[in-house]
PDB file of C-alpha atoms in Angstrom:
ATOM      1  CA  UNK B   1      35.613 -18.515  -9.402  1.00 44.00           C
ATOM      2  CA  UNK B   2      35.140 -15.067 -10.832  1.00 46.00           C
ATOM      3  CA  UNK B   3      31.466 -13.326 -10.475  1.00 46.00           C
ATOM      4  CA  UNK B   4      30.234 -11.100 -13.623  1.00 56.00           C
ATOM      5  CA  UNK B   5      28.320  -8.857 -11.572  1.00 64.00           C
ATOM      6  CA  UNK B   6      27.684  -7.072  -8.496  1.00 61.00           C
ATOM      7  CA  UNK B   7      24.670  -8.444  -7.912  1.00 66.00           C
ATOM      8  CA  UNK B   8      26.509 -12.471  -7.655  1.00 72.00           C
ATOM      9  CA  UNK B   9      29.080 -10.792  -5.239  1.00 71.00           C
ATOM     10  CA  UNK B  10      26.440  -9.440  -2.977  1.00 70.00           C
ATOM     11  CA  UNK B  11      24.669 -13.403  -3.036  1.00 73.00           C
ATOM     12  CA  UNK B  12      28.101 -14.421  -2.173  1.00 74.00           C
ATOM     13  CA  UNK B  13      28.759 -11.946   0.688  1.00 74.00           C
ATOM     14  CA  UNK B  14      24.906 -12.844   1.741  1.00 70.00           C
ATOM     15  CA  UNK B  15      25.952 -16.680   2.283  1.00 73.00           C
ATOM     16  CA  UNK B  16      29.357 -16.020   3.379  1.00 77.00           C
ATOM     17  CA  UNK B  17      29.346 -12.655   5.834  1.00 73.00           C
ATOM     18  CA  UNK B  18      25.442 -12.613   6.588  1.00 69.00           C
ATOM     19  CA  UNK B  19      26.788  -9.864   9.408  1.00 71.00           C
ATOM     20  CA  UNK B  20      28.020  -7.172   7.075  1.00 68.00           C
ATOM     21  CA  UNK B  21      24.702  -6.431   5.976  1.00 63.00           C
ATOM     22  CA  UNK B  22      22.381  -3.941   6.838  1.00 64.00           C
ATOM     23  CA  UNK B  23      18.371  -2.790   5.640  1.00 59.00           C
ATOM     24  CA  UNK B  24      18.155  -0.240   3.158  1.00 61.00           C
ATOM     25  CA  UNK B  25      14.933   1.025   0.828  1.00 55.00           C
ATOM     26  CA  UNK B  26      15.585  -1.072  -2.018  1.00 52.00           C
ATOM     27  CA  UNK B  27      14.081  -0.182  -5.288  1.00 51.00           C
ATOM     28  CA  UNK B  28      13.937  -3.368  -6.994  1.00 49.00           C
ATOM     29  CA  UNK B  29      11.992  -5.879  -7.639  1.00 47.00           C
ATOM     30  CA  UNK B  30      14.524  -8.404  -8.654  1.00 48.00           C
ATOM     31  CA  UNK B  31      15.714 -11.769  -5.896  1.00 45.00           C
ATOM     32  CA  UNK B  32      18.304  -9.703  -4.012  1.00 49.00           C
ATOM     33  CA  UNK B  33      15.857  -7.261  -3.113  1.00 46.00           C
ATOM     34  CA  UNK B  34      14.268  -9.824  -0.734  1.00 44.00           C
ATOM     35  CA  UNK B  35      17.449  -9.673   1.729  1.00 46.00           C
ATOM     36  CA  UNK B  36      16.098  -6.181   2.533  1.00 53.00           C
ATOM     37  CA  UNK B  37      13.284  -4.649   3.698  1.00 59.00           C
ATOM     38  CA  UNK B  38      10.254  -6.389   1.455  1.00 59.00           C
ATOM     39  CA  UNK B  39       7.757  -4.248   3.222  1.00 64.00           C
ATOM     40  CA  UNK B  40       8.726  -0.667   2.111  1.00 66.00           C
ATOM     41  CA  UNK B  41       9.411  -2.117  -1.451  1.00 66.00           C
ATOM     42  CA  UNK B  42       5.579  -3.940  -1.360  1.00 68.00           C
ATOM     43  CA  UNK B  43       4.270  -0.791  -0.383  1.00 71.00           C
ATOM     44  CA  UNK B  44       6.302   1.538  -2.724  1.00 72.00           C
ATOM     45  CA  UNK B  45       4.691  -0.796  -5.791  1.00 72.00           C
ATOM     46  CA  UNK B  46       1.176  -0.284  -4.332  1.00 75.00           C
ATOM     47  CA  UNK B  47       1.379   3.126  -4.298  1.00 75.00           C
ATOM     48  CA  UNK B  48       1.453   3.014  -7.483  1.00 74.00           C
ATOM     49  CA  UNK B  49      -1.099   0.994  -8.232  1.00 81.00           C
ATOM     50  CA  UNK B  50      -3.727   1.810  -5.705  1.00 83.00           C
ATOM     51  CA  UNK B  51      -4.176   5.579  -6.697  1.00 85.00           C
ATOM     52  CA  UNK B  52      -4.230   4.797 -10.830  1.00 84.00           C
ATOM     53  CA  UNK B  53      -7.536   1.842  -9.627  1.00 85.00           C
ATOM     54  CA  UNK B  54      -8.946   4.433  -7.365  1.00 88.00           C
ATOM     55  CA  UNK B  55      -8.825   7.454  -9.856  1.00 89.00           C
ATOM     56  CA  UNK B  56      -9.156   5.461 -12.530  1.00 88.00           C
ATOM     57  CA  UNK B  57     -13.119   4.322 -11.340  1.00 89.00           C
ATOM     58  CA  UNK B  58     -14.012   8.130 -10.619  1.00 90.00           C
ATOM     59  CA  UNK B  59     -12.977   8.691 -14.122  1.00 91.00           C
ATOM     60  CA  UNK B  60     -14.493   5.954 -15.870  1.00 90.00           C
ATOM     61  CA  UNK B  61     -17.924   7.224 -13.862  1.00 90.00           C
ATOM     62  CA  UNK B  62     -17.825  10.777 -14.463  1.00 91.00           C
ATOM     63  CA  UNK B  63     -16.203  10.899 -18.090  1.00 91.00           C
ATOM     64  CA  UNK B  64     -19.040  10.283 -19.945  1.00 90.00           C
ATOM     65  CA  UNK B  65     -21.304  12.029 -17.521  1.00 92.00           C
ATOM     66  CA  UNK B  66     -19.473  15.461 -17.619  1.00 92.00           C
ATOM     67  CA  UNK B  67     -19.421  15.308 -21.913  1.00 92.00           C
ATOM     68  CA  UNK B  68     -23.124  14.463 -22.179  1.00 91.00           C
ATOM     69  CA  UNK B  69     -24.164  17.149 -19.259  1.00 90.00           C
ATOM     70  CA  UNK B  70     -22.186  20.340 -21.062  1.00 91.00           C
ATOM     71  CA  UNK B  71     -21.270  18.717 -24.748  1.00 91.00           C
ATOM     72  CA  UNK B  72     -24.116  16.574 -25.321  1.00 91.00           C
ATOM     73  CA  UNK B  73     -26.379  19.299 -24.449  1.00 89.00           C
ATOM     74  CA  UNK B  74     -24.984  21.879 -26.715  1.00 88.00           C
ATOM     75  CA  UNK B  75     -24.941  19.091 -29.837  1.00 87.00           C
ATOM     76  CA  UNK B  76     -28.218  18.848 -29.126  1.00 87.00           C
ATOM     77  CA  UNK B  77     -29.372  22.677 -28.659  1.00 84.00           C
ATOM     78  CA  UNK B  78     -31.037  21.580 -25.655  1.00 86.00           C
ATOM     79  CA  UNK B  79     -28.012  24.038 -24.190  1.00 85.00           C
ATOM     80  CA  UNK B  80     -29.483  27.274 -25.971  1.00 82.00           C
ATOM     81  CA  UNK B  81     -33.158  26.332 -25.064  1.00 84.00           C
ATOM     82  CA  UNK B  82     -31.896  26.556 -21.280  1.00 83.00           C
ATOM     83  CA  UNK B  83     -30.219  30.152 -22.252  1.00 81.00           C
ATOM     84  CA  UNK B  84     -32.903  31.829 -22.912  1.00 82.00           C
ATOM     85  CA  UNK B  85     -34.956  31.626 -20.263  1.00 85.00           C
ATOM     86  CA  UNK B  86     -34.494  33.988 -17.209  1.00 87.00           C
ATOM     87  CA  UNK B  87     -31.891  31.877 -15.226  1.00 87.00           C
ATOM     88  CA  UNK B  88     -28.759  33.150 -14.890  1.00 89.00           C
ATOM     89  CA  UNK B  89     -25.879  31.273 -17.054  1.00 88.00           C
ATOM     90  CA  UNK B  90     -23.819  31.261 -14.199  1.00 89.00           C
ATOM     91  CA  UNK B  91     -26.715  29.424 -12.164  1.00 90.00           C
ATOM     92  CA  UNK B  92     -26.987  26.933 -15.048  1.00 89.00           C
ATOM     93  CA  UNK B  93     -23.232  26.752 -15.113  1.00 90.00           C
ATOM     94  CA  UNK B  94     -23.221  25.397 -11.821  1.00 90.00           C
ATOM     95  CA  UNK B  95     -25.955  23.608 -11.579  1.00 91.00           C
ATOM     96  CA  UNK B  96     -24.587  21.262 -14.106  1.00 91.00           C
ATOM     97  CA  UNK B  97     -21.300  21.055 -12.290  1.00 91.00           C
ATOM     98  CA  UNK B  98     -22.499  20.626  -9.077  1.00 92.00           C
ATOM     99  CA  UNK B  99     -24.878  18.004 -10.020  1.00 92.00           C
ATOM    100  CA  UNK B 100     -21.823  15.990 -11.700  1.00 93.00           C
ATOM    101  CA  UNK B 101     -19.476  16.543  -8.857  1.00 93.00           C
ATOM    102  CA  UNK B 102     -22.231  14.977  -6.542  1.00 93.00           C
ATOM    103  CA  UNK B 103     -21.500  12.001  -8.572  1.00 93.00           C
ATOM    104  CA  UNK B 104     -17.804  12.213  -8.528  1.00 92.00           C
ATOM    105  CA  UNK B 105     -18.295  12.623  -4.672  1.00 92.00           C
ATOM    106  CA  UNK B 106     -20.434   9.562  -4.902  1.00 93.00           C
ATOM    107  CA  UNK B 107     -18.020   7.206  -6.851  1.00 92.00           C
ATOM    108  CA  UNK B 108     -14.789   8.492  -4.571  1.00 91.00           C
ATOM    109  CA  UNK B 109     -16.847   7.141  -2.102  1.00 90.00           C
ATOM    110  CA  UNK B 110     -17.778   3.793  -3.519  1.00 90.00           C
ATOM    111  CA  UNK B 111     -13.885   3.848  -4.225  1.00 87.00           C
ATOM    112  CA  UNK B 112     -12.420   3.950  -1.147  1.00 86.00           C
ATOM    113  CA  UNK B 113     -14.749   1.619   0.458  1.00 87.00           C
ATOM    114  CA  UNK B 114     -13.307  -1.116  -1.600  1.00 84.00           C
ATOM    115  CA  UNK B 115     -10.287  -0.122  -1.153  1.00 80.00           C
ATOM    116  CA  UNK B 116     -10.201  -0.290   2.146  1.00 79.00           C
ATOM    117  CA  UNK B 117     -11.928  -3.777   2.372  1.00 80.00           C
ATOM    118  CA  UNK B 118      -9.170  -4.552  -0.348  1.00 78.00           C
ATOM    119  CA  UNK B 119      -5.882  -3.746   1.108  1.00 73.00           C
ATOM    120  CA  UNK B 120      -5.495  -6.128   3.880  1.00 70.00           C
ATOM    121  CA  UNK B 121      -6.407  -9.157   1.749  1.00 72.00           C
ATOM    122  CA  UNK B 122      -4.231  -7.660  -0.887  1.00 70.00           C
ATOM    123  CA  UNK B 123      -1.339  -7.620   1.622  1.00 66.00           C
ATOM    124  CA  UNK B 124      -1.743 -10.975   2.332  1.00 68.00           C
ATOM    125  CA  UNK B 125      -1.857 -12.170  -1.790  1.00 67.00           C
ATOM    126  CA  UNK B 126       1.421 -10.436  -2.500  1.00 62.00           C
ATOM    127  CA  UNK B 127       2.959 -11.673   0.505  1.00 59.00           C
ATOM    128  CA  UNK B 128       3.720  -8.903   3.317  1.00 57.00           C
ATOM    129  CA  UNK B 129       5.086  -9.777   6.130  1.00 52.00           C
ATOM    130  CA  UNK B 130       2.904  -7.685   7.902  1.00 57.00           C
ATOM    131  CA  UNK B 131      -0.521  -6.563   6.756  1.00 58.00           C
ATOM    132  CA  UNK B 132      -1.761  -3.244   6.523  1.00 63.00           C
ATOM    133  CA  UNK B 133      -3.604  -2.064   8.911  1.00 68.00           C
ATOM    134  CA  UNK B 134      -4.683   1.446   8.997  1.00 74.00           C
ATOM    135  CA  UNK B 135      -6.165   3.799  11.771  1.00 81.00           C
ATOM    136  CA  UNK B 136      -9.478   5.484  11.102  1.00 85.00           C
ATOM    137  CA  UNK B 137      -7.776   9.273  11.002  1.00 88.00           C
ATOM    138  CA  UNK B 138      -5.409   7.254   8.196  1.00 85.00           C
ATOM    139  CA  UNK B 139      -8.521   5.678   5.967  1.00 86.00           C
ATOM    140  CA  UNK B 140     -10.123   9.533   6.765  1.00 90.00           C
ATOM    141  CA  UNK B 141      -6.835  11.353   5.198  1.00 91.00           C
ATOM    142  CA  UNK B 142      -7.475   8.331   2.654  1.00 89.00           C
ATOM    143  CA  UNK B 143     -10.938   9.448   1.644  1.00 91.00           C
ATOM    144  CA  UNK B 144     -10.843  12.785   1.883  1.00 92.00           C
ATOM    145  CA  UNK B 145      -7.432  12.996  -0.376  1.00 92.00           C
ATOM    146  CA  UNK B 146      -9.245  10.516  -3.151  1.00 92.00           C
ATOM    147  CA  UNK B 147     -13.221  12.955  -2.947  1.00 93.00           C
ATOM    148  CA  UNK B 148     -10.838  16.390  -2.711  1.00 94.00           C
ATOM    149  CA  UNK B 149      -8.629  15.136  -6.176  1.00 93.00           C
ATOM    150  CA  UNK B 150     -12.068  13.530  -7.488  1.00 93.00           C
ATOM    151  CA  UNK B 151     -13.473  16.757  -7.038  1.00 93.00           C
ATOM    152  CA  UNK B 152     -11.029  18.618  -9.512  1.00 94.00           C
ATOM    153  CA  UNK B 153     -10.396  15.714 -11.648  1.00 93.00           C
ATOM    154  CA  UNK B 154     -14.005  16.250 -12.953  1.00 93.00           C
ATOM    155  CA  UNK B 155     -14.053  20.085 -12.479  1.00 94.00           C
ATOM    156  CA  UNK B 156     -11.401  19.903 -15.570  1.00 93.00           C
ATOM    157  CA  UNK B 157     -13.493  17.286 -17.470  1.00 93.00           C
ATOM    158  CA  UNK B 158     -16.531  19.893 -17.379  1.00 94.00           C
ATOM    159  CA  UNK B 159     -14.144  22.507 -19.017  1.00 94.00           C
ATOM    160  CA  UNK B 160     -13.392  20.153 -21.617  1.00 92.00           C
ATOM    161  CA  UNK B 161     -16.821  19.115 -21.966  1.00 92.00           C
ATOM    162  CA  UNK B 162     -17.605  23.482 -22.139  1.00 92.00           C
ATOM    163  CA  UNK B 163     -14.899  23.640 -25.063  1.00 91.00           C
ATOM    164  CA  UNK B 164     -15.641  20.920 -26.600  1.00 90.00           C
ATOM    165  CA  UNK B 165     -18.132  21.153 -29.852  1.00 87.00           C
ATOM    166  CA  UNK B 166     -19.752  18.081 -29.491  1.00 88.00           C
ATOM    167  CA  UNK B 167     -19.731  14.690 -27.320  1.00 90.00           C
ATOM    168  CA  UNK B 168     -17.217  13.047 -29.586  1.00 90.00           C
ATOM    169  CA  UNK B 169     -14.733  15.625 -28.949  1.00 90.00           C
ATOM    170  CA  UNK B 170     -15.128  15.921 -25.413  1.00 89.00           C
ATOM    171  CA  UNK B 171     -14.504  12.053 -24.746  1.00 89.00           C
ATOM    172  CA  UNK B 172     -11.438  12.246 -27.311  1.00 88.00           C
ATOM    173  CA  UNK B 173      -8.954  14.768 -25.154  1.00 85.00           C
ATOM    174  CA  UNK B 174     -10.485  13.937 -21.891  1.00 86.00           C
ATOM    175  CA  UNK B 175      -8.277  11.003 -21.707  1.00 87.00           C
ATOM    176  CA  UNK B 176      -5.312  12.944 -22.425  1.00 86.00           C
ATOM    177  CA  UNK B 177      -6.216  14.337 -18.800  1.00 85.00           C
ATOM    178  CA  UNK B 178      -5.932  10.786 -17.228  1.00 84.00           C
ATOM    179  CA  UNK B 179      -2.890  10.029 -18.857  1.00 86.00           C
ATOM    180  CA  UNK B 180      -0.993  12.908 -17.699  1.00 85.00           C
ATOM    181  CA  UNK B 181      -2.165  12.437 -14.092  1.00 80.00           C
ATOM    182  CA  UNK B 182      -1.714   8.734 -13.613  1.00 78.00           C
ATOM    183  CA  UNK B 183       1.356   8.085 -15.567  1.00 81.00           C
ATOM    184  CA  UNK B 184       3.533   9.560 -13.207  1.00 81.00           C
ATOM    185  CA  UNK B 185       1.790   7.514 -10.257  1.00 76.00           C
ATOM    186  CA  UNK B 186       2.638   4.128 -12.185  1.00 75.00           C
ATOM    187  CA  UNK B 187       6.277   5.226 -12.780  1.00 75.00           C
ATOM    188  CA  UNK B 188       6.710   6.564  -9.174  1.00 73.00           C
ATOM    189  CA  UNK B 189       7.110   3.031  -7.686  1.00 67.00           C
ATOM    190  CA  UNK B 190      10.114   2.890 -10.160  1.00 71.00           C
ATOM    191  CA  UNK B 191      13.798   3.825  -8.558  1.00 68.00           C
ATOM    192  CA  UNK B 192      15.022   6.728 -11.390  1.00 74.00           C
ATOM    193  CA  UNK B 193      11.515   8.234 -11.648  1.00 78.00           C
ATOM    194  CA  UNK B 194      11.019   8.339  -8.056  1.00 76.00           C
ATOM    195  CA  UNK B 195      14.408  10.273  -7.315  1.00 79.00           C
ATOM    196  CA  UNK B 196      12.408  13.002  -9.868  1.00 82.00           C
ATOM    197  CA  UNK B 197       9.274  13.237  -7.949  1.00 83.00           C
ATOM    198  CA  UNK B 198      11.223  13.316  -4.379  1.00 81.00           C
ATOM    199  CA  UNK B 199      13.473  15.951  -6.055  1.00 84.00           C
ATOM    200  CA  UNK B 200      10.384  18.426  -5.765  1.00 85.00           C
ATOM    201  CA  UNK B 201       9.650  17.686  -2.301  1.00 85.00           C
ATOM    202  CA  UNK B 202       7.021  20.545  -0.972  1.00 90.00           C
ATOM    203  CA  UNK B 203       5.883  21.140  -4.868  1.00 91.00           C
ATOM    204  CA  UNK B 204       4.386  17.850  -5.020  1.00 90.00           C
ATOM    205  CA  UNK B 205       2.051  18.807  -2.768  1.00 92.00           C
ATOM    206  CA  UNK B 206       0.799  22.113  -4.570  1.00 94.00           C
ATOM    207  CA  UNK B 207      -0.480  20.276  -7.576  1.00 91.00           C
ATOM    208  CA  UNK B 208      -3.849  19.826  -7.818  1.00 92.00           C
ATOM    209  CA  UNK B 209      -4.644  16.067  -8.330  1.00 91.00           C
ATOM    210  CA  UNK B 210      -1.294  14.744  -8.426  1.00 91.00           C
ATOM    211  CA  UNK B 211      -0.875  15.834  -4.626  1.00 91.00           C
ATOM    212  CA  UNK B 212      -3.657  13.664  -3.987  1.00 92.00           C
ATOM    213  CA  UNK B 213      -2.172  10.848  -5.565  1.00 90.00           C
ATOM    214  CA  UNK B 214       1.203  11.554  -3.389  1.00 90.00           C
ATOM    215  CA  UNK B 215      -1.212  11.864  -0.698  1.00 91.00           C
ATOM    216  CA  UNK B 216      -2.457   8.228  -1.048  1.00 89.00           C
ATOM    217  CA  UNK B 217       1.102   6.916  -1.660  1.00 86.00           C
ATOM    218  CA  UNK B 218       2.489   8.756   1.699  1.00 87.00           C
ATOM    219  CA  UNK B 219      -0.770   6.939   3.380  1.00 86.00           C
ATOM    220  CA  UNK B 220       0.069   3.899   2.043  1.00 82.00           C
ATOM    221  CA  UNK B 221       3.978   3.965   3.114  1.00 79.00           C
ATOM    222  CA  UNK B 222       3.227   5.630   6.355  1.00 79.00           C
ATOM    223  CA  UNK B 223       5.121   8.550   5.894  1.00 81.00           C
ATOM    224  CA  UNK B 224       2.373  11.580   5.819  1.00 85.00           C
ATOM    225  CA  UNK B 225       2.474  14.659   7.816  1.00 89.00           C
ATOM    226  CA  UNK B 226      -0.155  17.408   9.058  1.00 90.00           C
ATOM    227  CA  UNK B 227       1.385  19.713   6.672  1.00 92.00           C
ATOM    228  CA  UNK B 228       1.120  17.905   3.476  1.00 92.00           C
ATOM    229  CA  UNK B 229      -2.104  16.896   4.185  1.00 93.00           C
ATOM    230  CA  UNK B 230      -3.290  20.801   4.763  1.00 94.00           C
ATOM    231  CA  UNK B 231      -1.549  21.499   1.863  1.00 95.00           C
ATOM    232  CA  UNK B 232      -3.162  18.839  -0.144  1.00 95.00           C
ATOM    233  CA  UNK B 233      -6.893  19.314   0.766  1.00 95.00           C
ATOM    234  CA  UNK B 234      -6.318  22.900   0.491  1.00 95.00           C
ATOM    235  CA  UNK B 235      -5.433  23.164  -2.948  1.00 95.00           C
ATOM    236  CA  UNK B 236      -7.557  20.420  -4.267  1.00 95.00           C
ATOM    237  CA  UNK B 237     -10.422  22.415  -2.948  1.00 95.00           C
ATOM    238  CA  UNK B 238      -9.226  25.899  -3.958  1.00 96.00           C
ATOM    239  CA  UNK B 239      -8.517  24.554  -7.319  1.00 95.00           C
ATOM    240  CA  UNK B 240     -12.171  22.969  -8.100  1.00 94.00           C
ATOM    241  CA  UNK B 241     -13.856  26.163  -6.854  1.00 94.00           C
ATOM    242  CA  UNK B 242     -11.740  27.769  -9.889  1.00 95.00           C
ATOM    243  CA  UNK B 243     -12.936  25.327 -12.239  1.00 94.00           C
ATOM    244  CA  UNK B 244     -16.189  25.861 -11.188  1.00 92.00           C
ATOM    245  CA  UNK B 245     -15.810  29.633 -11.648  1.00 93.00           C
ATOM    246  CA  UNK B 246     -14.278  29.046 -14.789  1.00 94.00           C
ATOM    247  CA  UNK B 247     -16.882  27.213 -16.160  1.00 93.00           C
ATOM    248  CA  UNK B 248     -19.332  30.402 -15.425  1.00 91.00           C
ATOM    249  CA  UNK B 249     -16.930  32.741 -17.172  1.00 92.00           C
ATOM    250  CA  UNK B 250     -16.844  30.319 -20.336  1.00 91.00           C
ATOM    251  CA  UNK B 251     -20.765  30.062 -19.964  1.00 90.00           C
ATOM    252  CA  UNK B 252     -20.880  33.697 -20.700  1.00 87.00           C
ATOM    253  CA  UNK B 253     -18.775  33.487 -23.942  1.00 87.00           C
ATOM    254  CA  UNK B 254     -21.338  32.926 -27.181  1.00 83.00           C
ATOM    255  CA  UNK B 255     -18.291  32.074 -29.102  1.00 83.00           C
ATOM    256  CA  UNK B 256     -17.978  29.059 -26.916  1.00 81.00           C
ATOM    257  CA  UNK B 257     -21.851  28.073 -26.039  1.00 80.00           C
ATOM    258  CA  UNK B 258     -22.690  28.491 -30.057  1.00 75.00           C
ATOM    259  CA  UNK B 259     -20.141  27.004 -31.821  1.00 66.00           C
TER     260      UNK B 259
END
């Protein structure tokens, strides 16, 4: 017999010389995959998943939210009414945010509650051999990454709600936001997209957002350390006090406010 592929010649060697193989990571999804390690892939494909559902929710909650607060407010003029009285813009600035991040807070909490009520049943749907079972310092790194990339997800949807004219407008580019965020967490559980995001090793990490979603995926595969996760909250935090800021400084801008 002759085999068409490597893939029948590996099924062959499999049946016939069972001890020439060894375990390897392997990125697919297809039957030979399951002579491997099954675990690692598993949790590779949730690590993709997991973060989109979990960011997803905080978006879905605080999308909306963020355009009426800023947006809705100035299609209204209920935004110029607030101006002139003797507050500060930069107070109203971020009293608005910090009343929205509250609720991002809020829903990245509701989040990873069910996710971590969730992910041992899960385990046992798709089939792991072992479930996973997390310490408490893991489901803290867990919660913290998820409120800390919450926290500047929405941060940017209040700048977009400040820019934007009206509520219409806010809710139309928003999305662009998600896309570009969660994208790359869907593809990363794929083998030539994952060489990419390895390929930038310690960079990962010093993206606000995305380093929380690499966060959760390192969680998930059990392969964190005490420096990324610095890193990570770090940054995340840094970078939604900047937003914050930023919204004051575009507060001050009639341009902006009026148009």
């Amino acid at each position: 017999n002759s085999f068409s592929e490597f893939e029948t010649y590996g099924t062959y060697v499999c049946f016939k010389y069972l001890n020439s193989y060894r375990l390897r990571d392997w990125h697919s999804f297809r039957y030979a995959g399951y002579f491997f390690d099954v675990n690692a892939m598993t949790r590779k494909f949730l690590g993709g998943i997991i973060p989109f559902v979990v960011f997803l929710s905080v978006y879905l909650v605080c999308m909306n939210l963020a355009a009426n607060s800023i947006a809705g407010d100035k299609e209204k003029g209920f935004l110029n009414t607030l101006l002139v009285t003797p507050v500060k813009r930069r107070s109203i600035a971020a009293g608005k945010s910090i009343s929205i991040l509250i609720v991002a807070m809020i829903a990245s909490c509701s989040s990873c509650i069910g996710m971590a009520f969730s992910m041992p049943k899960l385990s046992k749907a798709i089939g792991l051999t072992n479930e996973i079972n997390y310490s408490i310092s893991e489901y803290l790194i867990l919660f913290f990454s998820v409120v800390t990339g919450a926290l500047v997800l929405v941060s940017l949807l209040l700048i977009f709600s400040t820019l934007a004219k009206d509520v219409k407008q806010a809710t139309t580019f928003s999305p662009l936001l998600m896309i570009v965020i969660m994208v790359p967490a869907m593809l990363s559980s794929t083998e030539n997209f994952s060489k990419c995001i390895e390929k930038l090793g310690m960079a990962n990490y010093f993206i606000p957002v995305w380093s929380s979603v690499k966060m959760l995926q390192d969680v998930i595969s059990m392969e964190c350390t005490l420096q990324h996760i610095i890193i990570t909250f770090t940054v995340n935090i840094i970078a939604a006090i900047i937003c914050v800021l930023v919204i004051g400084r575009l507060f001050k801008k009639e341009k902006i406010i009026n148009d």
